[in-house]
Coordinates of C-alpha atoms and ligand atoms in Angstrom, one line a residue:
X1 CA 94.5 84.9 117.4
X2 CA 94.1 86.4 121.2
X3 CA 97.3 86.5 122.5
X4 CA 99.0 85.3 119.6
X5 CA 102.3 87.7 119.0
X6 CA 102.8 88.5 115.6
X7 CA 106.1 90.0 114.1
X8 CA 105.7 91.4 110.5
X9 CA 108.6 93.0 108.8
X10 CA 107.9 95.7 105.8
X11 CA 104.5 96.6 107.8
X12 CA 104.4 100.1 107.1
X13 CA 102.7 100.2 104.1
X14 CA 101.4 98.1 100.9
X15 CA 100.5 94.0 101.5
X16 CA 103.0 94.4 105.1
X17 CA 100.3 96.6 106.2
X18 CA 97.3 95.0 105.2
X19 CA 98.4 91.7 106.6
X20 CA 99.0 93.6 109.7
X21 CA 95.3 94.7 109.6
X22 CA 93.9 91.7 108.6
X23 CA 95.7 89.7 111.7
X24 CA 95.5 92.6 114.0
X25 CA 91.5 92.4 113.6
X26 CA 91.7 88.5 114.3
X27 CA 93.0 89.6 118.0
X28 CA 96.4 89.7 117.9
X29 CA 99.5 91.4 119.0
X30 CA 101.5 92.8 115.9
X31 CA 104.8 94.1 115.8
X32 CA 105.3 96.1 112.3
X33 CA 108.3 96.8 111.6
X34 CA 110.1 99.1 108.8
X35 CA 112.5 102.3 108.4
X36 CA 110.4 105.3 108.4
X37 CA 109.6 106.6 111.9
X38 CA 106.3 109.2 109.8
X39 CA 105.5 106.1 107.5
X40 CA 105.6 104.2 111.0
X41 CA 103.2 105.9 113.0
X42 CA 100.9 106.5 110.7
X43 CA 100.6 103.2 109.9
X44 CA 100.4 102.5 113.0
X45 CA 97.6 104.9 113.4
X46 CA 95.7 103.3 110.7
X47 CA 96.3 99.9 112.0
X48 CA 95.3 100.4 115.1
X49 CA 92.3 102.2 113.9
X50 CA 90.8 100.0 111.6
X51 CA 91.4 96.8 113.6
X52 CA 89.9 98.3 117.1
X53 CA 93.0 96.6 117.9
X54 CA 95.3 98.9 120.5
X55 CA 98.2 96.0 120.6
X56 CA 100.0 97.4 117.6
X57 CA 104.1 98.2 118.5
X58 CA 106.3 99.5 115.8
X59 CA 110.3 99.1 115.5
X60 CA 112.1 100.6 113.1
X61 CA 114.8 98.9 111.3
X62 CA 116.7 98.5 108.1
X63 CA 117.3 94.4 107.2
X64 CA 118.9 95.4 104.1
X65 CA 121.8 95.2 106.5
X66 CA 123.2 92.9 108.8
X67 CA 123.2 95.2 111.9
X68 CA 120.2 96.4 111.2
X69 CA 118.4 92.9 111.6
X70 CA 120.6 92.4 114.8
X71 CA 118.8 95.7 115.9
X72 CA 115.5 94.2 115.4
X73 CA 115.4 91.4 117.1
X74 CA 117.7 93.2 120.0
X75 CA 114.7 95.3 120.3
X76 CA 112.1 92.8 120.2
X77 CA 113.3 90.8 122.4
X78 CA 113.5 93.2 125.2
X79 CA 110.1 93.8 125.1
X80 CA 108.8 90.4 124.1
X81 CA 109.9 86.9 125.6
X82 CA 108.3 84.9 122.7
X83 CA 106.9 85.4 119.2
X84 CA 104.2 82.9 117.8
X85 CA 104.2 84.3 114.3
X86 CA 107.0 85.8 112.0
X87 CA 106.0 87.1 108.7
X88 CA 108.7 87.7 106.8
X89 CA 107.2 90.1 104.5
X90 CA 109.5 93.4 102.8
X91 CA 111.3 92.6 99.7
X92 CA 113.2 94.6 97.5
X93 CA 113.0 94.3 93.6
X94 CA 116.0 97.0 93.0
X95 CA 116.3 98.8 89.6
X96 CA 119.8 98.5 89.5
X97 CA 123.3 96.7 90.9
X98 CA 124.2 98.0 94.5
X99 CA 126.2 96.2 96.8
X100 CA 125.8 96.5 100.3
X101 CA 127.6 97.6 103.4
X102 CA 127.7 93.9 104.5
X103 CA 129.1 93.2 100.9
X104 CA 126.1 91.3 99.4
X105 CA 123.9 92.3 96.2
X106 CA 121.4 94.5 97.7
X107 CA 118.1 91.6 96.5
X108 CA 120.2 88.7 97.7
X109 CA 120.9 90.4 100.7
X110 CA 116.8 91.8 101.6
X111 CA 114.6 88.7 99.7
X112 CA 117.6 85.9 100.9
X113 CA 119.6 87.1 104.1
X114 CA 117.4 89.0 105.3
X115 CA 114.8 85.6 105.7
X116 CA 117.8 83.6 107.0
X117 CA 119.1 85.9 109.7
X118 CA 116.2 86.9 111.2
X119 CA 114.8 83.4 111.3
X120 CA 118.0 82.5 112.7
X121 CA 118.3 85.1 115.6
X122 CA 114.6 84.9 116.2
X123 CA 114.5 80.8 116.7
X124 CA 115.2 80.9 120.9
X125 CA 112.0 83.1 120.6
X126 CA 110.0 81.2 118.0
X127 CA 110.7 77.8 120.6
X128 CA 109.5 80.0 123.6
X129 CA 106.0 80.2 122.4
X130 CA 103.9 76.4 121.3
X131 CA 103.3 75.9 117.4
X132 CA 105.3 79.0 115.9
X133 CA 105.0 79.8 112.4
X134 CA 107.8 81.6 110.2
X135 CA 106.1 82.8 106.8
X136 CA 107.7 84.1 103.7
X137 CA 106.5 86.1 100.8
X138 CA 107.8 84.8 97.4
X139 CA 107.5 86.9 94.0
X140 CA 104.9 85.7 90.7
X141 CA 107.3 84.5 87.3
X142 CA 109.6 82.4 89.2
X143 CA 112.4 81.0 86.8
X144 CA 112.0 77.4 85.6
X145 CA 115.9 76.4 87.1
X146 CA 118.6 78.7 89.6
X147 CA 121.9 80.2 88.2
X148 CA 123.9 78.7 91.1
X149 CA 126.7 80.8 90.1
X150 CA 125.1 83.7 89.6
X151 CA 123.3 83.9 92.7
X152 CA 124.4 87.8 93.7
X153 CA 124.2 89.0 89.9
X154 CA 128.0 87.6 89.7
X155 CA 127.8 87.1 86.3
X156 CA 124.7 89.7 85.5
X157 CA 122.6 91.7 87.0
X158 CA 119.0 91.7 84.9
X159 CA 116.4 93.8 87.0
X160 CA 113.1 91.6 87.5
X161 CA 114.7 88.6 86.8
X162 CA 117.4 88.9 89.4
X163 CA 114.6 90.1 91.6
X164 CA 112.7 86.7 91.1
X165 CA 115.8 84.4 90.7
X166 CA 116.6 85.9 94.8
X167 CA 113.5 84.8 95.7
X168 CA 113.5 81.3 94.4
X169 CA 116.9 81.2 96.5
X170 CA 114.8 82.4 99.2
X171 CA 112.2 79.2 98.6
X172 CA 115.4 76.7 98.5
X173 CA 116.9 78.5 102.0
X174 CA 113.8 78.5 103.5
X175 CA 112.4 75.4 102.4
X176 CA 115.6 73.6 103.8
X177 CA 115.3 75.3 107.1
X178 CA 111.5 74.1 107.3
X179 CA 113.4 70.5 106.7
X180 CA 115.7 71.5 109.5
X181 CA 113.3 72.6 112.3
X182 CA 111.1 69.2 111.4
X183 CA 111.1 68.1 115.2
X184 CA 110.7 71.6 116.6
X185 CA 107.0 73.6 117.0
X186 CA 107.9 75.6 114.2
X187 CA 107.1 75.7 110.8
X188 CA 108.2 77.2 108.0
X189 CA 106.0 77.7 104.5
X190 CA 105.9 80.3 102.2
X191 CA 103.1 82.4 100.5
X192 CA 102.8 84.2 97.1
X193 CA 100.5 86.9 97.1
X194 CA 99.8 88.1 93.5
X195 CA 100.1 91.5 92.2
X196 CA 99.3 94.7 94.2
X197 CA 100.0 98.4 93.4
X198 CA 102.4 99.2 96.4
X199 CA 105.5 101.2 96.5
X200 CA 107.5 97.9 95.0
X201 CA 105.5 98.1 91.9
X202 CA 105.3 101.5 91.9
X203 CA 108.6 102.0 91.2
X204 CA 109.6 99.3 88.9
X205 CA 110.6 101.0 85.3
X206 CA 110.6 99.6 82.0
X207 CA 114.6 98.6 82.1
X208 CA 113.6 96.0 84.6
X209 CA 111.5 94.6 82.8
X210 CA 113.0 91.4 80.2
X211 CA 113.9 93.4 76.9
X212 CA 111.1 92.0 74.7
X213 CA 108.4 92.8 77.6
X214 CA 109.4 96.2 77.3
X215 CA 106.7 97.5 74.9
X216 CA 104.0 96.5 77.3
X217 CA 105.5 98.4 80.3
X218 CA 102.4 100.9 79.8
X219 CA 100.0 98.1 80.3
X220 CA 101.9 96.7 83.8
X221 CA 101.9 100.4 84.8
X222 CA 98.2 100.4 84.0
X223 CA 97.6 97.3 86.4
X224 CA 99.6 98.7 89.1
X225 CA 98.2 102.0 89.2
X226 CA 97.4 102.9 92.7
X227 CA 93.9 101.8 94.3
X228 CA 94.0 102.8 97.7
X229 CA 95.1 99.5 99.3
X230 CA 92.9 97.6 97.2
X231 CA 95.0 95.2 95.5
X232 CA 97.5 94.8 98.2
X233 CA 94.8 93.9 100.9
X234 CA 93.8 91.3 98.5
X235 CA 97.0 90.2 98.3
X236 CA 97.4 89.9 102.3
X237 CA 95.2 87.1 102.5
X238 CA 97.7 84.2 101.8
X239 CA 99.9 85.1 104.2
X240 CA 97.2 85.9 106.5
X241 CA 96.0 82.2 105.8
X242 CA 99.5 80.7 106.5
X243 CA 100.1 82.5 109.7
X244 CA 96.2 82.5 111.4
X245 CA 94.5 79.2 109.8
X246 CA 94.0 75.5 111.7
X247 CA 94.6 74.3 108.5
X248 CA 98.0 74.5 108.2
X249 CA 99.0 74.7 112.0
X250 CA 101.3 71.7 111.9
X251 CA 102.1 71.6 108.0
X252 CA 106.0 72.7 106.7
X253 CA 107.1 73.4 104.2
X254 CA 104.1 73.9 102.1
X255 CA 103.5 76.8 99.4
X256 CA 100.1 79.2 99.5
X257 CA 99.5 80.6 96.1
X258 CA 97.2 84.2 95.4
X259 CA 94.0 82.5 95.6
X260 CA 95.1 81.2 99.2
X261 CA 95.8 77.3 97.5
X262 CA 98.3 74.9 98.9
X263 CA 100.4 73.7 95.7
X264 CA 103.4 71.5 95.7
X265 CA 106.9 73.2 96.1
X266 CA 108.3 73.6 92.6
X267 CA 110.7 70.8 92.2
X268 CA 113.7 73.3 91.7
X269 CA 112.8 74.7 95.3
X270 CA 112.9 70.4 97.0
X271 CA 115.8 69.7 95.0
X272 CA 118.3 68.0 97.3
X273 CA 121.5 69.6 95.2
X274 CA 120.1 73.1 95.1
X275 CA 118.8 73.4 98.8
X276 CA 122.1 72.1 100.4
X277 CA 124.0 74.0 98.3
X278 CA 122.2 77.2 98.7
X279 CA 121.8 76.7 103.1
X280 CA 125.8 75.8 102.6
X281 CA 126.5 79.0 100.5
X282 CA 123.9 81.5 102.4
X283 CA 125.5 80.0 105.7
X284 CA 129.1 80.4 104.9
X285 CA 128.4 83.9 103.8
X286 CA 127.1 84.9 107.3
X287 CA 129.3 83.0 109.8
X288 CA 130.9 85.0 112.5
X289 CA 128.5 88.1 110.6
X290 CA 125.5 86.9 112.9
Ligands
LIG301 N1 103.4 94.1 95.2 C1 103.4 93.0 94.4 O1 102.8 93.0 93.3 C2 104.1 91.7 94.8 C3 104.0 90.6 94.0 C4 104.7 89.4 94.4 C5 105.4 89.4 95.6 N2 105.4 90.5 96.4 C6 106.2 90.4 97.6 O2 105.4 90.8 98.7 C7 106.2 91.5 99.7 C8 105.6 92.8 100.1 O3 105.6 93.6 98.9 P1 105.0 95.0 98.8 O4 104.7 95.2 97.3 O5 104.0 95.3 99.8 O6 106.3 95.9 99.1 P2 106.5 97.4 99.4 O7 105.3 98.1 99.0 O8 107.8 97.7 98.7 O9 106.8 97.2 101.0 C9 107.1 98.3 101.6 C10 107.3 97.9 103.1 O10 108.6 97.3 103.3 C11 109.4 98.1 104.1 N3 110.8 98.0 103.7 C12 111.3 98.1 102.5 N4 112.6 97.9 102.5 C13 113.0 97.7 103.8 C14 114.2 97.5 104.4 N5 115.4 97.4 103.8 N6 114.2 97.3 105.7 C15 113.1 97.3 106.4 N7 111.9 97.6 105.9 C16 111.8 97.7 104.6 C17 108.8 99.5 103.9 O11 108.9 100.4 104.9 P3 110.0 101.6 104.9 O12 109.9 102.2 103.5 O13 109.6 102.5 106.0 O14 111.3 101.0 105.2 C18 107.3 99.1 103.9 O15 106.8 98.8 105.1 C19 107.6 91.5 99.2 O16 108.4 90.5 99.7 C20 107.4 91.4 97.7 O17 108.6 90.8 97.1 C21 104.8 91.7 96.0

């Protein structure tokens, strides 16, 4: 992975972090990314430290938020003229309904646009470099079909569920791009990485949780109680897999699972109907934004 540039967003701490370490001992360059300048360094610190790895930048943005993405890559690219890897990594699983300042719900707009705008703005880079890969981190309990129109919590907001039904949107959006770029050097897949205790799971309460899982709340907070990095470096290796592994270095739009398996796309994800229409909805909702 010498010489290999590596952006990771959401770097600064939990399976971000570890994936950072894991890819920053291979050899390579890694740019983390999040919105703490403390959380930041230290991280940076760590990384750095543990990897014997000094090429370890950090920029600090929000991609909650249009701008803020723009930022990003405004940054990036001023330092960097090409980027070989793009892992896009934070996600949000938000406790309640918040809109946000570019007028999306605040999931849809960190597990969905987020994805899509950074990919986007990022392609003239990703072309720059030979064989780039784009990964992105799905969620576990994925819903057997999408509420096309409910896709920003129109019609209800419903805590873990929204959070999972925004990230099989993210599978559709992304999996069509992977179909898009098919004659570029890029590819596209997608990773889940199983459970960790990080700050996402940390903070989930028991009203996220579907009503009649309620009662076991004490039992997920049990498996999420924090280890030290434990569970989330075990959950870095998929990704890590996807973005460092001659395995996969000209496969698209393939899915990793937790124990680091390709599996087939679940059909809702290929599904002509629900991809176009997603990429048409996600790309209406950003023109003239990006
Ligand atoms: N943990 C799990 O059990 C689990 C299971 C399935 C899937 N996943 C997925 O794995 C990915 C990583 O999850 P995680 O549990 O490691 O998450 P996490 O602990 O919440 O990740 C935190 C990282 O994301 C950054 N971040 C959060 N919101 C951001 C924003 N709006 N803009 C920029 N950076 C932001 C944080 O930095 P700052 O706070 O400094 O901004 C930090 O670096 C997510 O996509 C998640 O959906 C996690």
């Amino acid at each position: 992975m010498k010489n290999k540039i590596i952006l990771i967003t959401g770097a600064t701490s939990g399976i971000g972090k570890q994936t950072a370490i894991s890819l920053a001992t291979m050899g390579a360059t890694v740019i983390v990314t999040g919105r703490n300048q403390q959380n930041g360094e230290e991280a940076i610190k760590e990384i750095k430290a543990i990897s014997k790895n000094e090429n370890i930048d950090l920029i600090l943005a929000d991609i909650s938020t249009i701008a803020g993405i723009k930022s990003l890559v405004t940054k990036f690219k001023s330092k960097y003229n090409h980027l070989d890897i793009l892992i896009n990594n934070a996600g949000l699983a938000g406790n309640e309904y918040k809109i946000t300042v570019d007028g999306f719900e605040a999931n849809f707009a960190v597990n969905v646009v987020a994805p899509y705008v950074l990919t986007t703005l990022l392609l003239d880079t990703l072309k720059a470099g030979e064989n780039a890969r784009v990964i992105t981190l799905t969620g576990g309990d994925l819903p057997s079909k999408i509420q096309l129109d409910n896709i920003q919590s129109e019609k209800s907001f419903d805590g873990l569920s929204t959070y999972s039904q925004t990230k099989m949107i993210m599978m559709c959006l992304m999996y069509e791009f992977s179909q898009r770029q098919l004659n570029s050097n890029i590819t596209i897949n997608i990773c889940y990485p199983g459970q960790a205790s990080t700050s996402m799971t940390q903070n989930v309460t028991a009203g996220m949780l579907p009503f009649l899982m309620r009662p076991i709340f004490p039992i997920f907070k049990l498996l999420v109680r924090p280890d030290n990095g434990k569970s989330a470096k075990k959950a870095s290796r998929s990704s890590a897999y996807l973005a460092s592994s001659k395995d996969v270095e000209n496969k698209t739009g393939i899915y990793c699972d937790k124990y680091v398996q390709l599996k087939e796309m679940p059909k809702v994800v290929t599904d002509v109907y629900n991809r176009k229409y997603i990429w048409d909805k996600v790309t209406e909702l950003t023109t003239g934004k990006i």
